PDB file of C-alpha atoms in Angstrom:
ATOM      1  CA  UNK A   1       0.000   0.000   0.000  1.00 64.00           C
ATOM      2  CA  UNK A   2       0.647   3.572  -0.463  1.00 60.00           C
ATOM      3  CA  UNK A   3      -0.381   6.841  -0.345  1.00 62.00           C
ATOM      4  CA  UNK A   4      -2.453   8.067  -3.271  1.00 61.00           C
ATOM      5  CA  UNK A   5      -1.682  11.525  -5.117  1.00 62.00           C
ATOM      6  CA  UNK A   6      -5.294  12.161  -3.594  1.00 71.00           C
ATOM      7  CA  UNK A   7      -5.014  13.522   0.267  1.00 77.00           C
ATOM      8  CA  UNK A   8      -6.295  10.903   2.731  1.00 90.00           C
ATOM      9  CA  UNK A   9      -6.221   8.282  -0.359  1.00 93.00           C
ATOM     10  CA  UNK A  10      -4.497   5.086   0.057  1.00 95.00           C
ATOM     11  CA  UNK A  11      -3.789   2.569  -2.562  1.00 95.00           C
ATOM     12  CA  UNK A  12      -3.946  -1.182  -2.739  1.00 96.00           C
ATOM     13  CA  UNK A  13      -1.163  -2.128  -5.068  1.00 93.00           C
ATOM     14  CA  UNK A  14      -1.300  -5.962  -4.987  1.00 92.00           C
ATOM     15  CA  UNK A  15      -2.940  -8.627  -3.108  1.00 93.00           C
ATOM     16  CA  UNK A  16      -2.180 -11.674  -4.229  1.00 94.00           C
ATOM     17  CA  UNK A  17      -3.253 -15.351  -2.618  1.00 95.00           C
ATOM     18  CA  UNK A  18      -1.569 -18.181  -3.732  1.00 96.00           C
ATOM     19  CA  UNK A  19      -3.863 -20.599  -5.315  1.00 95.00           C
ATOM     20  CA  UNK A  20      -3.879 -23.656  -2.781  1.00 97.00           C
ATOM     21  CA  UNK A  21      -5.088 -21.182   0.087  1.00 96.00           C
ATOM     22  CA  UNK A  22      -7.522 -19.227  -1.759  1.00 94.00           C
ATOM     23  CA  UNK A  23     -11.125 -19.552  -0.893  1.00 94.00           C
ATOM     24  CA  UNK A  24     -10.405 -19.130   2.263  1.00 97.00           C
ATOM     25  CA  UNK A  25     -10.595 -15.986   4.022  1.00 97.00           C
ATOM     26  CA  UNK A  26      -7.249 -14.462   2.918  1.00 97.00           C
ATOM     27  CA  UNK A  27      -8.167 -11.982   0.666  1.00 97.00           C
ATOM     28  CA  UNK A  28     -11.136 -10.868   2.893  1.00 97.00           C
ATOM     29  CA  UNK A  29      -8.234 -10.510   5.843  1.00 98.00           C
ATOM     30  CA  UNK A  30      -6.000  -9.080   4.011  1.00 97.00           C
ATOM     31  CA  UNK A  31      -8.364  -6.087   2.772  1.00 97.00           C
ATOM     32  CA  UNK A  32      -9.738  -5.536   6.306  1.00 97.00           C
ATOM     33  CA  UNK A  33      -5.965  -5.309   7.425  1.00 97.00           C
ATOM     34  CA  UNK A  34      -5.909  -2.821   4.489  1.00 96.00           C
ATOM     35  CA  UNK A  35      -8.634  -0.925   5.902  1.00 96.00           C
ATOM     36  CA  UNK A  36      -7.386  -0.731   9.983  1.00 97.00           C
ATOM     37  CA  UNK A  37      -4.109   0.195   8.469  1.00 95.00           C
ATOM     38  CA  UNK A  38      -6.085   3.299   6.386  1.00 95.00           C
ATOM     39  CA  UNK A  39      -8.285   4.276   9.279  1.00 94.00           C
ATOM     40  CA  UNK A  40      -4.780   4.214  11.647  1.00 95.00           C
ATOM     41  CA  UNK A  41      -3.187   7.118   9.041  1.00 93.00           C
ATOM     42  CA  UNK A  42      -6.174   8.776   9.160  1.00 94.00           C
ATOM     43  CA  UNK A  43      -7.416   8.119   5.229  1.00 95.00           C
ATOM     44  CA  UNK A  44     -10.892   8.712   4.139  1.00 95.00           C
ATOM     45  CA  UNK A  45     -10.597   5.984   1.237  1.00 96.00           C
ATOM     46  CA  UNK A  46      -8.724   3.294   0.332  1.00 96.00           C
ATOM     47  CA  UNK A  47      -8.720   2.109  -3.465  1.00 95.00           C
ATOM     48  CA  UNK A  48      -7.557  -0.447  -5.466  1.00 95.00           C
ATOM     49  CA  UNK A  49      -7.313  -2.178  -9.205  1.00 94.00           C
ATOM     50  CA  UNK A  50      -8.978  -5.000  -9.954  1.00 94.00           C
ATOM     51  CA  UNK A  51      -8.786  -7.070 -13.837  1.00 93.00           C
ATOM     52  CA  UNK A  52     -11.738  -6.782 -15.158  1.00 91.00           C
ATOM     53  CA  UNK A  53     -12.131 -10.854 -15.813  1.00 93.00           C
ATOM     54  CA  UNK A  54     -11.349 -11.357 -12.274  1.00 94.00           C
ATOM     55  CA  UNK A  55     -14.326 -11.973 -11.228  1.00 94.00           C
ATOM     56  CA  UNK A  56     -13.528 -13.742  -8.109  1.00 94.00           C
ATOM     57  CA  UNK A  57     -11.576 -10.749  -6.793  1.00 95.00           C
ATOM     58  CA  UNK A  58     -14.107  -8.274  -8.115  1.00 96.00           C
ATOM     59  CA  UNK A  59     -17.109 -10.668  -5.720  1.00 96.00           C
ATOM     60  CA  UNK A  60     -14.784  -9.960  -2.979  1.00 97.00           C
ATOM     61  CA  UNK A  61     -13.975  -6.327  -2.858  1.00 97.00           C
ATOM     62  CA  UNK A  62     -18.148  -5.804  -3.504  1.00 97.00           C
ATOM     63  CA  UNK A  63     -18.821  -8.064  -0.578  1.00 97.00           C
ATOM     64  CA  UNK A  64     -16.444  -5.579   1.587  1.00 97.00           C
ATOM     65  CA  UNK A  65     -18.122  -2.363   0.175  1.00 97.00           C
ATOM     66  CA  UNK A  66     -15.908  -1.602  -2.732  1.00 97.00           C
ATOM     67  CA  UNK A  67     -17.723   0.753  -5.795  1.00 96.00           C
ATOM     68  CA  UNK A  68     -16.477   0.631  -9.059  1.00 95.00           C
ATOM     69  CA  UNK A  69     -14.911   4.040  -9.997  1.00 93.00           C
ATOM     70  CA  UNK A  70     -13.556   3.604 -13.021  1.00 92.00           C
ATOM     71  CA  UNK A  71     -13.737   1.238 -16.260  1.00 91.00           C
ATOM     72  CA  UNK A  72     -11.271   0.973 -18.914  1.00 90.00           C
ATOM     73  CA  UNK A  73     -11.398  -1.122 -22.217  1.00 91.00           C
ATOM     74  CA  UNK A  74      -9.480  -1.563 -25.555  1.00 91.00           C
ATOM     75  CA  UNK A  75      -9.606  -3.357 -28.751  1.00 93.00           C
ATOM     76  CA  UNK A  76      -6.988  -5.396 -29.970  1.00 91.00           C
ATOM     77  CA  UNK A  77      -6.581  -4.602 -33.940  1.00 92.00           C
ATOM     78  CA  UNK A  78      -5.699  -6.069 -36.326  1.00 87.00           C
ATOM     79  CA  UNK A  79      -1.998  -5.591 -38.075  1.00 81.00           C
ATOM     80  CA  UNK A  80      -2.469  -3.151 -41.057  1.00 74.00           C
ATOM     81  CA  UNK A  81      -1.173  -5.365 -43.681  1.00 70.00           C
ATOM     82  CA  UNK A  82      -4.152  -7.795 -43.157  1.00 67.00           C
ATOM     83  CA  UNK A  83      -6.597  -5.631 -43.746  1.00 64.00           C
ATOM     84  CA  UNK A  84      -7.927  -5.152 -47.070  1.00 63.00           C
ATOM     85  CA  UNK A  85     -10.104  -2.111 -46.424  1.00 61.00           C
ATOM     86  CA  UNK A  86      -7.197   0.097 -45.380  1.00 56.00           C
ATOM     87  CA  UNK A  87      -5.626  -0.668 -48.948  1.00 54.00           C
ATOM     88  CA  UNK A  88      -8.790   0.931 -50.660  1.00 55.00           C
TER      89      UNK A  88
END
């Protein structure tokens, strides 16, 4: 964690589980660690990133209160030279 460029912001860089223990209560402990840790430097929000086809990790942090803020998306295109339409 660190502090965001936002005052009283912290960030959630990583949390990461490995796969044998998940499902079981780490990833909810770790986040409410997260969140005593916030409160004790006095932050008024803590954030994080989440992959959008992690839908696992996206259940969890919405089970803990978490609001989506922000969406991004892209398109992966095709290489130029395959495309006949650009040739036109």
């Amino acid at each position: 964690m660190r502090a965001s460029n936002k005052p009283g912001a912290i960030q959630v860089w990583d949390v990461v589980i490995d796969p044998e223990h998940r499902g079981q209560g780490y990833g909810r402990a770790a986040m409410q660690l997260a969140e005593t840790y916030a409160h004790a430097r006095g932050a008024r929000t803590l954030g994080l990133s989440v992959f959008g086809f992690n839908s696992v990790a996206r259940g969890l942090y919405e089970s803990l209160g978490y609001e989506t803020t922000s969406v991004k998306m892209r398109k992966h295109l095709e290489a130029p030279e395959l495309r006949d339409d650009l040739a036109q």
